[in-house]
PDB file of C-alpha atoms in Angstrom:
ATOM      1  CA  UNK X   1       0.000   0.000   0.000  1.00  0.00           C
ATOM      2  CA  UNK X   2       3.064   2.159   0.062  1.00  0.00           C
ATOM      3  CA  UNK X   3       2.341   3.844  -4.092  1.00  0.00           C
ATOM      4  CA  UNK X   4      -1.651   4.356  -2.682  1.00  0.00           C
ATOM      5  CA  UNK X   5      -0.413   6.113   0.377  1.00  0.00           C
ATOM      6  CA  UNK X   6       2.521   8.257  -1.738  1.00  0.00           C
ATOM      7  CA  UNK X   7      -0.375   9.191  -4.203  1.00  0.00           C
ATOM      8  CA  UNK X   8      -2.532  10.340  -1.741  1.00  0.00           C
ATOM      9  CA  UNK X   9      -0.072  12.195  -0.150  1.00  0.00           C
ATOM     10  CA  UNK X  10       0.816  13.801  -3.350  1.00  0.00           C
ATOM     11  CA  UNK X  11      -2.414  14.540  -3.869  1.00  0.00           C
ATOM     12  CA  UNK X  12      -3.449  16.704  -0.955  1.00  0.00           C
ATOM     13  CA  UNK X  13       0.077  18.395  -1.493  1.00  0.00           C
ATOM     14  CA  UNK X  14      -0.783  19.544  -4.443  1.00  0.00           C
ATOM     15  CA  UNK X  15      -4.076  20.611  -3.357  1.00  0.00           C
ATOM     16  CA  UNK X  16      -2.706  22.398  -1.316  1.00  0.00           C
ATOM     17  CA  UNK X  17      -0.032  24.310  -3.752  1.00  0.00           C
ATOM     18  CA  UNK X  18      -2.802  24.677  -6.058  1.00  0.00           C
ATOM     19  CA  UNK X  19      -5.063  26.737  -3.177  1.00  0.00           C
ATOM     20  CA  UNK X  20      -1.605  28.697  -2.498  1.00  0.00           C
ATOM     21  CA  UNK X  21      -0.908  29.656  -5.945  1.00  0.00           C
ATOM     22  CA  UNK X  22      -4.763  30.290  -7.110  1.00  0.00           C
ATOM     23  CA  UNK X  23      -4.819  33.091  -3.773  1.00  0.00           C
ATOM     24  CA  UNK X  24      -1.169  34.461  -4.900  1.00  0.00           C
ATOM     25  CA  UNK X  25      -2.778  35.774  -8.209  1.00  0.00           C
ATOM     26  CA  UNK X  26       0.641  35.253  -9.966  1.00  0.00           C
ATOM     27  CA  UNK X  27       0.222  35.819 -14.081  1.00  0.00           C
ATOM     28  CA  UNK X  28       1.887  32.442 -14.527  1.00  0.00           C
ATOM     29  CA  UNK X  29      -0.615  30.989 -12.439  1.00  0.00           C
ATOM     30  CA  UNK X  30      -2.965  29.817 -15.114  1.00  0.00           C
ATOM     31  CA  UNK X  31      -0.194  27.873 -16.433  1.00  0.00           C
ATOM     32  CA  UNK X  32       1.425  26.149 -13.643  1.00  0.00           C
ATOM     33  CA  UNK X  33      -1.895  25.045 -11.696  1.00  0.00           C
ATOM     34  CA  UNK X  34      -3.531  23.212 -14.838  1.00  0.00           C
ATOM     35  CA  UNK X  35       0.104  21.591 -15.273  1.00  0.00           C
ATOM     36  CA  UNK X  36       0.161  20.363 -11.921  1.00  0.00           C
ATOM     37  CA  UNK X  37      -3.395  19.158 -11.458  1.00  0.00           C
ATOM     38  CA  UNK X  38      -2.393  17.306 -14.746  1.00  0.00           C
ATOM     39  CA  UNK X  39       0.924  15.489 -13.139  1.00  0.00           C
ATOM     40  CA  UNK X  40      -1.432  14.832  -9.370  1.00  0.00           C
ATOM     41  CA  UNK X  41      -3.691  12.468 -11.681  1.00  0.00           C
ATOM     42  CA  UNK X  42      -1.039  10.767 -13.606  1.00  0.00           C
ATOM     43  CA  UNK X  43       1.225  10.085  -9.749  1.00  0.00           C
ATOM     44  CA  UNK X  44      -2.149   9.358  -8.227  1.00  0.00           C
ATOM     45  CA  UNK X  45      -3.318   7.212 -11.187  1.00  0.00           C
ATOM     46  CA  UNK X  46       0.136   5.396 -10.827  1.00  0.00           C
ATOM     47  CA  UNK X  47       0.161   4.925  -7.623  1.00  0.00           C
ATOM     48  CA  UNK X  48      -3.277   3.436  -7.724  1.00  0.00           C
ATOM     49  CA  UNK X  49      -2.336   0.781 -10.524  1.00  0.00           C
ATOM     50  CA  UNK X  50       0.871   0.128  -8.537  1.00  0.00           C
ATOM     51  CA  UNK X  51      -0.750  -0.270  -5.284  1.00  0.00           C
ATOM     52  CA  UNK X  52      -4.044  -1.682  -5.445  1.00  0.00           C
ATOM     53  CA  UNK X  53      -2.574  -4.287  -8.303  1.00  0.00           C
ATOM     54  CA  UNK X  54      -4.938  -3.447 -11.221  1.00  0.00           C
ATOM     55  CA  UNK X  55      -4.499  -5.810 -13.861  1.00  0.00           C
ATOM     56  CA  UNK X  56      -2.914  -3.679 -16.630  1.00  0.00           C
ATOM     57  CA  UNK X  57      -5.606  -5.027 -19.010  1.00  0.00           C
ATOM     58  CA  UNK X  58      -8.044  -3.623 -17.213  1.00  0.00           C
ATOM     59  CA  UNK X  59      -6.117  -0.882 -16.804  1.00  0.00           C
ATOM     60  CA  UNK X  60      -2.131  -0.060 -17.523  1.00  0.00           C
ATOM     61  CA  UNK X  61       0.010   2.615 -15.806  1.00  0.00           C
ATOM     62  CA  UNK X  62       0.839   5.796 -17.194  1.00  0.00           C
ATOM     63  CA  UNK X  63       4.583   4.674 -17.452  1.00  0.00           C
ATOM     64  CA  UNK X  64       3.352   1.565 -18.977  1.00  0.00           C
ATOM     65  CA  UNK X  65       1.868   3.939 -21.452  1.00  0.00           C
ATOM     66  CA  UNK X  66       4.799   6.021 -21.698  1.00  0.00           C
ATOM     67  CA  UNK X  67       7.147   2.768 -22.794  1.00  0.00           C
ATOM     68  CA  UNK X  68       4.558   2.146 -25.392  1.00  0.00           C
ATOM     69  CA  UNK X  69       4.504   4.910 -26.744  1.00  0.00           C
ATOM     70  CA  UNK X  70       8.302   5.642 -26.909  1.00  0.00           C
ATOM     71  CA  UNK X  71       8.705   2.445 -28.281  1.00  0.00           C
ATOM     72  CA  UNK X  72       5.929   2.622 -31.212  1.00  0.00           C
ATOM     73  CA  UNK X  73       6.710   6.008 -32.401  1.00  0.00           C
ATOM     74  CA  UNK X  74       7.076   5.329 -36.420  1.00  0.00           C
ATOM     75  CA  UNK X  75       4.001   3.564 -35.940  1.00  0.00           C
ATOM     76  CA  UNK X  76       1.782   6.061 -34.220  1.00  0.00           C
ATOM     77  CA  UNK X  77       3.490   8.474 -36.763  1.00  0.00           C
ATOM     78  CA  UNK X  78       1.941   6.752 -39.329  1.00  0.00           C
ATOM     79  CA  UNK X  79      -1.589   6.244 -37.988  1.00  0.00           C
ATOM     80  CA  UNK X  80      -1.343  10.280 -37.284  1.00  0.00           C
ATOM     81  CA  UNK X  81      -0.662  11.020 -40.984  1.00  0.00           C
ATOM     82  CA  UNK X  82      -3.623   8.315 -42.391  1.00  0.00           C
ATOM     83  CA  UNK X  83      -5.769   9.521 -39.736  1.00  0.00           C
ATOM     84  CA  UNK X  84      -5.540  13.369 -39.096  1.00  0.00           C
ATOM     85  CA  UNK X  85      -4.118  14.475 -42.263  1.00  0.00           C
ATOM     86  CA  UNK X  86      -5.561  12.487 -44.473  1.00  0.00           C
ATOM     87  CA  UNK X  87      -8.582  11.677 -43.364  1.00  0.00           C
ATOM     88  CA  UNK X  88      -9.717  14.496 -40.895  1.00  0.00           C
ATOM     89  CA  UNK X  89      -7.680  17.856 -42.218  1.00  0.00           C
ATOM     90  CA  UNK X  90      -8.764  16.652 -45.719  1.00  0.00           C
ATOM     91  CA  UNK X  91     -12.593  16.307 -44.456  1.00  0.00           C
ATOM     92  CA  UNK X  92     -12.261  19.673 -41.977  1.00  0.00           C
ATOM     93  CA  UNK X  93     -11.551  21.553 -45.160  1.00  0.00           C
ATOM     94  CA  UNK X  94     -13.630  20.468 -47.756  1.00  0.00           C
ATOM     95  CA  UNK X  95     -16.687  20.357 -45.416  1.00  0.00           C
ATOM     96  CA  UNK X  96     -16.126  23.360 -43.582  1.00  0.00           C
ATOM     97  CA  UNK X  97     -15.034  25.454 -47.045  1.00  0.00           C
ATOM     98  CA  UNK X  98     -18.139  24.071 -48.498  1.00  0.00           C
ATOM     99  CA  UNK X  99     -20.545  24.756 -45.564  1.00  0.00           C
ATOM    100  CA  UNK X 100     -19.323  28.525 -45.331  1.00  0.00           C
ATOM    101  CA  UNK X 101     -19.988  28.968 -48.996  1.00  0.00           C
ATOM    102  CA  UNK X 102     -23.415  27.687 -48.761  1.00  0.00           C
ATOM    103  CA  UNK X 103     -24.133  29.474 -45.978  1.00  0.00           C
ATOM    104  CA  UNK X 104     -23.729  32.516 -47.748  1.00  0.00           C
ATOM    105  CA  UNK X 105     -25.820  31.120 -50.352  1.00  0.00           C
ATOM    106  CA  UNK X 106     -28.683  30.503 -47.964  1.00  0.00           C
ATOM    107  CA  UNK X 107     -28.463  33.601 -46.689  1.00  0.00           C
ATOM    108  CA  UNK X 108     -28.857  35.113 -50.282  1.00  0.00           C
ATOM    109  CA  UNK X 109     -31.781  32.772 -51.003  1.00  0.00           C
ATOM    110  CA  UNK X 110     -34.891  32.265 -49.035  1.00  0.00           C
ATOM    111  CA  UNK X 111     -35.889  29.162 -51.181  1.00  0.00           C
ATOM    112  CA  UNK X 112     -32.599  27.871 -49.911  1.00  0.00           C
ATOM    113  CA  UNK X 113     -33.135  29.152 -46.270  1.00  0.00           C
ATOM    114  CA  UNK X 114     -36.863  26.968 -46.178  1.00  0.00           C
ATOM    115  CA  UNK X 115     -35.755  23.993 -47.872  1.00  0.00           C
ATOM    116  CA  UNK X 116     -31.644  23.219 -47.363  1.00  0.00           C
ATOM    117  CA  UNK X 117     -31.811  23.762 -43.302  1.00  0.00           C
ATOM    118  CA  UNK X 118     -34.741  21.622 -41.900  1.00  0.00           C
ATOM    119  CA  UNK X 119     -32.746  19.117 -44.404  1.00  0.00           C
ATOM    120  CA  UNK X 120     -29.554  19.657 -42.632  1.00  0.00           C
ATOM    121  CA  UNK X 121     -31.019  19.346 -39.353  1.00  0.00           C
ATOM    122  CA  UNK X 122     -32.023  16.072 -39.984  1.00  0.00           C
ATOM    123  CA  UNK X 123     -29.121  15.005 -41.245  1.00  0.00           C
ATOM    124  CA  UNK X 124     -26.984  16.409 -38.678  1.00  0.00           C
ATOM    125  CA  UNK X 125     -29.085  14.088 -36.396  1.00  0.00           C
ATOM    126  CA  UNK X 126     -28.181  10.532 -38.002  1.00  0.00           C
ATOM    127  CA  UNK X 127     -26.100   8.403 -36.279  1.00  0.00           C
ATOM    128  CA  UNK X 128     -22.328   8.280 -37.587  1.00  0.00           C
ATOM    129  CA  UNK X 129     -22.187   4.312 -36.578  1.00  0.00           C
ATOM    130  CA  UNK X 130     -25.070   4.591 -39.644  1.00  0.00           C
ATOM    131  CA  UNK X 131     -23.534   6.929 -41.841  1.00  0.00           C
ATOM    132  CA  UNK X 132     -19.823   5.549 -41.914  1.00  0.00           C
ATOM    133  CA  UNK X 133     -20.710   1.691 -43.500  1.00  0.00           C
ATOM    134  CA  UNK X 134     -22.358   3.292 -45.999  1.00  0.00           C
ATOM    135  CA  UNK X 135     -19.531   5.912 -46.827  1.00  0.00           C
ATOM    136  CA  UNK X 136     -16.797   3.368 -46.254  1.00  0.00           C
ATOM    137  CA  UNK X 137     -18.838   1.320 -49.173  1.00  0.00           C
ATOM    138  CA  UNK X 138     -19.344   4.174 -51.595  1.00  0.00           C
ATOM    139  CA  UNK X 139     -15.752   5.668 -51.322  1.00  0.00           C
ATOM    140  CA  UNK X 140     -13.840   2.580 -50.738  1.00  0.00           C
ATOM    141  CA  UNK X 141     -11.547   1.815 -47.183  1.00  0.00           C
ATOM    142  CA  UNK X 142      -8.796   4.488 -47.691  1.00  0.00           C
ATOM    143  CA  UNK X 143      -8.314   7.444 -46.541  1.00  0.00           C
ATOM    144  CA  UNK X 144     -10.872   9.473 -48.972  1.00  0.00           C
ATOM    145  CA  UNK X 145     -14.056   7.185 -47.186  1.00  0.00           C
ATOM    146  CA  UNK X 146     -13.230   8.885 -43.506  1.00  0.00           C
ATOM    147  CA  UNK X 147     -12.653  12.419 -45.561  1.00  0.00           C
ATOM    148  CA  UNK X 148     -16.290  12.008 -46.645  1.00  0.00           C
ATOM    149  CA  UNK X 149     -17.181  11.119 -43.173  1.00  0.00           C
ATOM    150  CA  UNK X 150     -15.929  14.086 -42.319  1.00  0.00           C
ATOM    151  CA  UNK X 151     -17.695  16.838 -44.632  1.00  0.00           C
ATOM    152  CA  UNK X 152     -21.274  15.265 -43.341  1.00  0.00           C
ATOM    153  CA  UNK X 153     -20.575  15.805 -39.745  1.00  0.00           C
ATOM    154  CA  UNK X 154     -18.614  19.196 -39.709  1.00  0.00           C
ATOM    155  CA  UNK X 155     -20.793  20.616 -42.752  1.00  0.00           C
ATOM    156  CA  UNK X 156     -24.014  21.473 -40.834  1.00  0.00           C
ATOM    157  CA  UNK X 157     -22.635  23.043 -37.721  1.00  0.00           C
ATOM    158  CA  UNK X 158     -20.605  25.023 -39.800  1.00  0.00           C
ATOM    159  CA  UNK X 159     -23.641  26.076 -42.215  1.00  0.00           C
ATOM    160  CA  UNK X 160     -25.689  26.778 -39.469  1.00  0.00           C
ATOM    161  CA  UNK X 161     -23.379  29.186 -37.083  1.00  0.00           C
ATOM    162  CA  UNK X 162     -22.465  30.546 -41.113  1.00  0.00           C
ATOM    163  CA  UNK X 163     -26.022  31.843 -41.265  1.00  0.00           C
ATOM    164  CA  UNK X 164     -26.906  32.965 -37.959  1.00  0.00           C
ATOM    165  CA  UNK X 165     -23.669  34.930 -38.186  1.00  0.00           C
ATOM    166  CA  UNK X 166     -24.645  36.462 -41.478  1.00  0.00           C
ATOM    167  CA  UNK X 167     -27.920  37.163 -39.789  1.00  0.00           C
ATOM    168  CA  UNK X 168     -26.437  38.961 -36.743  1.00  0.00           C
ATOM    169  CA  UNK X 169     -26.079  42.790 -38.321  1.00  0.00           C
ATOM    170  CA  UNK X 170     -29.182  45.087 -37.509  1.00  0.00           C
ATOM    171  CA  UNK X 171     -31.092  47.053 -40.221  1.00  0.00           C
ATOM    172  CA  UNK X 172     -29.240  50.078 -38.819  1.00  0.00           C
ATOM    173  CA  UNK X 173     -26.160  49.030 -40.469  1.00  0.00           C
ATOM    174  CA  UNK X 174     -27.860  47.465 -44.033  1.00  0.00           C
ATOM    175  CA  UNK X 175     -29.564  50.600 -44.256  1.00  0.00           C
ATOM    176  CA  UNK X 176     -26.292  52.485 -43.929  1.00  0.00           C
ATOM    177  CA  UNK X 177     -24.436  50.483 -46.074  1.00  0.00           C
ATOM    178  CA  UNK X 178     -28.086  50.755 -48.869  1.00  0.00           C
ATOM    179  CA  UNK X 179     -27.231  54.521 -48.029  1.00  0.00           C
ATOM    180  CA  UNK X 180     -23.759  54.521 -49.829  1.00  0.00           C
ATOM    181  CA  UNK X 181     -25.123  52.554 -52.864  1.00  0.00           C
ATOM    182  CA  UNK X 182     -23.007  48.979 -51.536  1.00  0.00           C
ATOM    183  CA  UNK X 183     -23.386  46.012 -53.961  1.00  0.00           C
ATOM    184  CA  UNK X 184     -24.393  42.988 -51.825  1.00  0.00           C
ATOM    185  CA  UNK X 185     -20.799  41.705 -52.529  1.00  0.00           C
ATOM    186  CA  UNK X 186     -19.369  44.753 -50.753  1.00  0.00           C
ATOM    187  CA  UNK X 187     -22.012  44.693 -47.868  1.00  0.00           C
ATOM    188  CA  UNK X 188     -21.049  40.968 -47.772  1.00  0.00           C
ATOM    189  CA  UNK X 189     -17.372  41.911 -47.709  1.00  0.00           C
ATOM    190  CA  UNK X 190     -17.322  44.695 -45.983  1.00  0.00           C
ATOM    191  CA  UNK X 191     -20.523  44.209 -43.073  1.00  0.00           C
ATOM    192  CA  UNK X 192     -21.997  40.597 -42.461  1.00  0.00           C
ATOM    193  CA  UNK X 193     -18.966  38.755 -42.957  1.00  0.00           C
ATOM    194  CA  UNK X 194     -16.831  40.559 -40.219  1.00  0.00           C
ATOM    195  CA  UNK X 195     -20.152  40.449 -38.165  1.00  0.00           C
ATOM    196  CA  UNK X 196     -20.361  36.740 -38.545  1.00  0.00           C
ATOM    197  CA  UNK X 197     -16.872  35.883 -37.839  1.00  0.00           C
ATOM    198  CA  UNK X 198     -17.562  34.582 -34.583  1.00  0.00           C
ATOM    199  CA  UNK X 199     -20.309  32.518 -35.265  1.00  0.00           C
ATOM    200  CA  UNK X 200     -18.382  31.231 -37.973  1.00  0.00           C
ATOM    201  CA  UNK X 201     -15.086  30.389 -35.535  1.00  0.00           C
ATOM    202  CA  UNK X 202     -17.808  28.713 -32.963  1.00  0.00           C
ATOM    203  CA  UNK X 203     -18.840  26.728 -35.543  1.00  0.00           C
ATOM    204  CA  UNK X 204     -15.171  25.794 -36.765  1.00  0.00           C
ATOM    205  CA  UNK X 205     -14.416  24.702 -32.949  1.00  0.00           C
ATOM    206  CA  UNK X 206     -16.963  22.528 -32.797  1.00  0.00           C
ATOM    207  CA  UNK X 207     -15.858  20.683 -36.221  1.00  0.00           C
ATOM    208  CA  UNK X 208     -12.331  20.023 -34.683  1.00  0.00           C
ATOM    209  CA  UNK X 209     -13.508  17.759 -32.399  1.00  0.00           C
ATOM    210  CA  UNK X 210     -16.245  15.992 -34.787  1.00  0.00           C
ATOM    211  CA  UNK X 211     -13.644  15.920 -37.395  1.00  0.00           C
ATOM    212  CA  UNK X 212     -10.870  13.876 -35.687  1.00  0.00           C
ATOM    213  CA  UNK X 213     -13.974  11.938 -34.096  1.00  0.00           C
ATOM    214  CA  UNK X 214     -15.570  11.045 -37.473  1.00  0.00           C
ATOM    215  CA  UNK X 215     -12.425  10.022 -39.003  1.00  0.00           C
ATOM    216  CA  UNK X 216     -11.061   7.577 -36.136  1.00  0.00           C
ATOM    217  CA  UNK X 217     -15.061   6.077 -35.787  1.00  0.00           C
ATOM    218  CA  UNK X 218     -14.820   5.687 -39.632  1.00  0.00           C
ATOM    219  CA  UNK X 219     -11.691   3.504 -39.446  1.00  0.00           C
ATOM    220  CA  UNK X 220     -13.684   0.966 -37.656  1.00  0.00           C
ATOM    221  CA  UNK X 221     -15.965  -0.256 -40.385  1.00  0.00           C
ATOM    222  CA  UNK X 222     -13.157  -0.503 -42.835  1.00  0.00           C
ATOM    223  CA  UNK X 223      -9.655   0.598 -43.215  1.00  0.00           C
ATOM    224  CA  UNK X 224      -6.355  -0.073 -44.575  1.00  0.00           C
ATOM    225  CA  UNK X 225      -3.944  -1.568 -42.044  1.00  0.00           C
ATOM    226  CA  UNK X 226      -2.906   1.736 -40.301  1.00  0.00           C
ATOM    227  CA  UNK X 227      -4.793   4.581 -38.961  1.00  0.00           C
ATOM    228  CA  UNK X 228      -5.725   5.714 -35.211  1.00  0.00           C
ATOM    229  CA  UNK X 229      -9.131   3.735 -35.441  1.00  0.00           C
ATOM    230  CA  UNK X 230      -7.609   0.628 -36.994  1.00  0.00           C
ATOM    231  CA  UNK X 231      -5.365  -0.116 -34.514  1.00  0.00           C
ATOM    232  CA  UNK X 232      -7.515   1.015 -31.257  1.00  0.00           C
ATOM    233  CA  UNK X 233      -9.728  -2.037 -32.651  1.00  0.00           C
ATOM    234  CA  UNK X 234      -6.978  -4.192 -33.435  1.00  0.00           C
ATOM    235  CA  UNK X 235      -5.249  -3.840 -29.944  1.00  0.00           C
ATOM    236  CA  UNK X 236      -8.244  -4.003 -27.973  1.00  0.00           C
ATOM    237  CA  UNK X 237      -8.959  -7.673 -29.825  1.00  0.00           C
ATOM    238  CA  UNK X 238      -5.273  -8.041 -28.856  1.00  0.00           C
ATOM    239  CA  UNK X 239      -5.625  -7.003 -25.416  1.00  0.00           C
ATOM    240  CA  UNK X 240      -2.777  -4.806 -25.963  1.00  0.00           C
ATOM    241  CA  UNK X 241      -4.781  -1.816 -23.827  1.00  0.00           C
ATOM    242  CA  UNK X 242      -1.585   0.017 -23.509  1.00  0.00           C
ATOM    243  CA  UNK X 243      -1.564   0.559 -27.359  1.00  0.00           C
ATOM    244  CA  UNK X 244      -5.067   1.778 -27.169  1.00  0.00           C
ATOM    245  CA  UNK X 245      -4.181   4.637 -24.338  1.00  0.00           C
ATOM    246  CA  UNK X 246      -0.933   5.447 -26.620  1.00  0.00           C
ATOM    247  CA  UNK X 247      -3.175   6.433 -29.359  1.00  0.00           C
ATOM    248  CA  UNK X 248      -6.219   7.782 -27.209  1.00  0.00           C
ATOM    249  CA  UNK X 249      -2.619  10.031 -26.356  1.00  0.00           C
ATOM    250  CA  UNK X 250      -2.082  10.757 -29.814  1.00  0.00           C
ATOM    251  CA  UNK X 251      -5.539  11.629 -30.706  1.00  0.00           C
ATOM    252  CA  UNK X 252      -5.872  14.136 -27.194  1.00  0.00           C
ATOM    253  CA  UNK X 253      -2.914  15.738 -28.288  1.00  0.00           C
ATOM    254  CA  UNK X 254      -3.621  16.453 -31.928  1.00  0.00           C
ATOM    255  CA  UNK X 255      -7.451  17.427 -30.778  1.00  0.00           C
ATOM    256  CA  UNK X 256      -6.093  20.217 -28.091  1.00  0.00           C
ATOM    257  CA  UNK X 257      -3.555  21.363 -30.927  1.00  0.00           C
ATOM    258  CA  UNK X 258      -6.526  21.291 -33.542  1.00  0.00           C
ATOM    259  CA  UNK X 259      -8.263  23.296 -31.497  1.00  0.00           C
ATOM    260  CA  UNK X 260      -6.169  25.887 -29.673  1.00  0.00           C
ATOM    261  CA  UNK X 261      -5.108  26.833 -33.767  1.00  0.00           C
ATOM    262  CA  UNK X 262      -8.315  27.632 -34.548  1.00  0.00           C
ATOM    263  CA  UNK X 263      -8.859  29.712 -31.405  1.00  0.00           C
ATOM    264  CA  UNK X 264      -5.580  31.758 -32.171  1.00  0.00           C
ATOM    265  CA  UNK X 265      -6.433  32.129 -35.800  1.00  0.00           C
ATOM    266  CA  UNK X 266     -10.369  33.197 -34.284  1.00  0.00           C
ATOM    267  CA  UNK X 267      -8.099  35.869 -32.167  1.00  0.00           C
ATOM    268  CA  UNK X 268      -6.243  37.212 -34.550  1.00  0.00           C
ATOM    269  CA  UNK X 269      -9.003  37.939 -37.076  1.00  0.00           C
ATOM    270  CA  UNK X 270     -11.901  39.042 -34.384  1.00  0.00           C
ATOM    271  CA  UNK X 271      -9.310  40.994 -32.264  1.00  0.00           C
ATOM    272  CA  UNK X 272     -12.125  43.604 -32.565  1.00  0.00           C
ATOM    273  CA  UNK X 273     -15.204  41.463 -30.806  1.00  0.00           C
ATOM    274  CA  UNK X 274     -15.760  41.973 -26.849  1.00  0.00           C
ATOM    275  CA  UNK X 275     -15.592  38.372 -26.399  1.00  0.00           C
ATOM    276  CA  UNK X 276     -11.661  38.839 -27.652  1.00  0.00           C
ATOM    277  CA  UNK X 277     -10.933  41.914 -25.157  1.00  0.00           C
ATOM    278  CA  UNK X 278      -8.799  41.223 -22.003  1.00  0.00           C
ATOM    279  CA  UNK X 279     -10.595  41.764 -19.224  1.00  0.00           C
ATOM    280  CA  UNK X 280      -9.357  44.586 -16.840  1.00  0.00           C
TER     281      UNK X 280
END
């Protein structure tokens, strides 16, 4: 019981720095206390596994993890690359490029606004365990099946948060820019599409996540033998559980770095918005 009684102990230490450093108000606080309360899980998780003998196919220790995934690097290299940049980035892009130009589309059209969203609503409600067979069938097991994946799931949230952005400017400002004789393509330019900026960057947050989650989900019904997906089912039938944490790794890594890029490109093009201002 010694690792159970060391993790505990760690634990309320660092529950303890963690009070101390939230009450100092330090600027590098926001750093260092997320950091820590990171490290307290992985000691206390260790210590756990260590001390209460978990089997580690039930559940392996983070240094078990660690000397898995040191020692499969080409190999989770290569899952990356069939995965995420094939499969996912190709998927984000397509479907998000696509659902921003449609969205302005809809907004030009109300024939398109009554009949393409109820449509997209519904679609954006089917299951991806049903959609993916079917894809995997129609585009074949490579890489360009999870792409397609991809555009259905991140197209509608993007479409919709498109065309409530586009919606967001008062008749103030359309009247203004009616005033100075605008063409819709400068109002577009100049007015709605600024405005809708962060509806748009909401919308492209939210397609991170379903983008690397389409792609690896897609690689269960059918892929060639590499990719996140393929091997998280292969070492599970394997029992290799370690494997399946290294690339659950992987995939957290790549999804926090997906993300955060699309937050700093959102802050350097809406540096204007309130939600973007430091607060005092």
């Amino acid at each position: 019981m010694i690792w159970v009684t060391f993790a505990i102990g760690f634990w309320l230490m660092a529950w303890w720095i963690n009070i101390q450093i939230g009450r100092s108000g330090a600027p590098w606080a926001g750093l260092v206390m997320p950091a820590l309360f990171g490290m307290t899980l992985l000691i206390l998780w260790e210590g756990m596994v260590r001390g209460l003998g978990i089997n580690p196919v039930l559940l392996p220790a983070p240094s078990a993890i660690a000397q898995t995934f040191a020692a499969n690097l080409p190999t989770l290299w290569g899952d990356l690359v069939q995965t995420v940049v094939k499969g996912a980035l190709t998927g984000y892009v397509l479907g998000c490029g696509a659902a921003i130009l449609t969205g302005i589309a809809v907004d030009r059209s109300p024939f398109l606004q009554r009949g393409l969203l109820p449509v997209g609503n519904f679609v954006a409600a089917l299951p991806i365990v049903g959609m993916a067979p079917i894809l995997v069938m129609w585009f074949g097991f490579d890489w360009q099946s999870k792409a397609a994946v991809v555009v259905v799931m991140v197209f509608f949230p993007v479409l919709v948060n498109t065309v409530a952005g586009l919606r967001d400017t008062d008749s103030m400002q359309r009247d203004l820019m009616r005033t100075y004789a605008a063409s819709y393509p400068q109002t577009l330019l100049k007015l709605r599409l600024p405005a809708a900026l962060p509806f748009i960057f909401n919308g492209l947050k939210i397609a991170t996540t379903l983008a690397l989650i389409g792609a690896i989900v897609a690689e269960f019904f059918g892929s060639p033998t590499r990719g996140m997906g393929f091997r998280i089912a292969t070492s599970v039938g394997q029992l290799a559980l370690d494997m399946v944490w290294a690339e659950i790794l992987v995939a957290a890594v790549v999804g926090s770095a997906f993300y955060g890029g699309v937050a700093m490109l959102e802050k350097m093009l809406t540096f204007w918005h309130p939600s973007q201002r430091r607060r005092a």
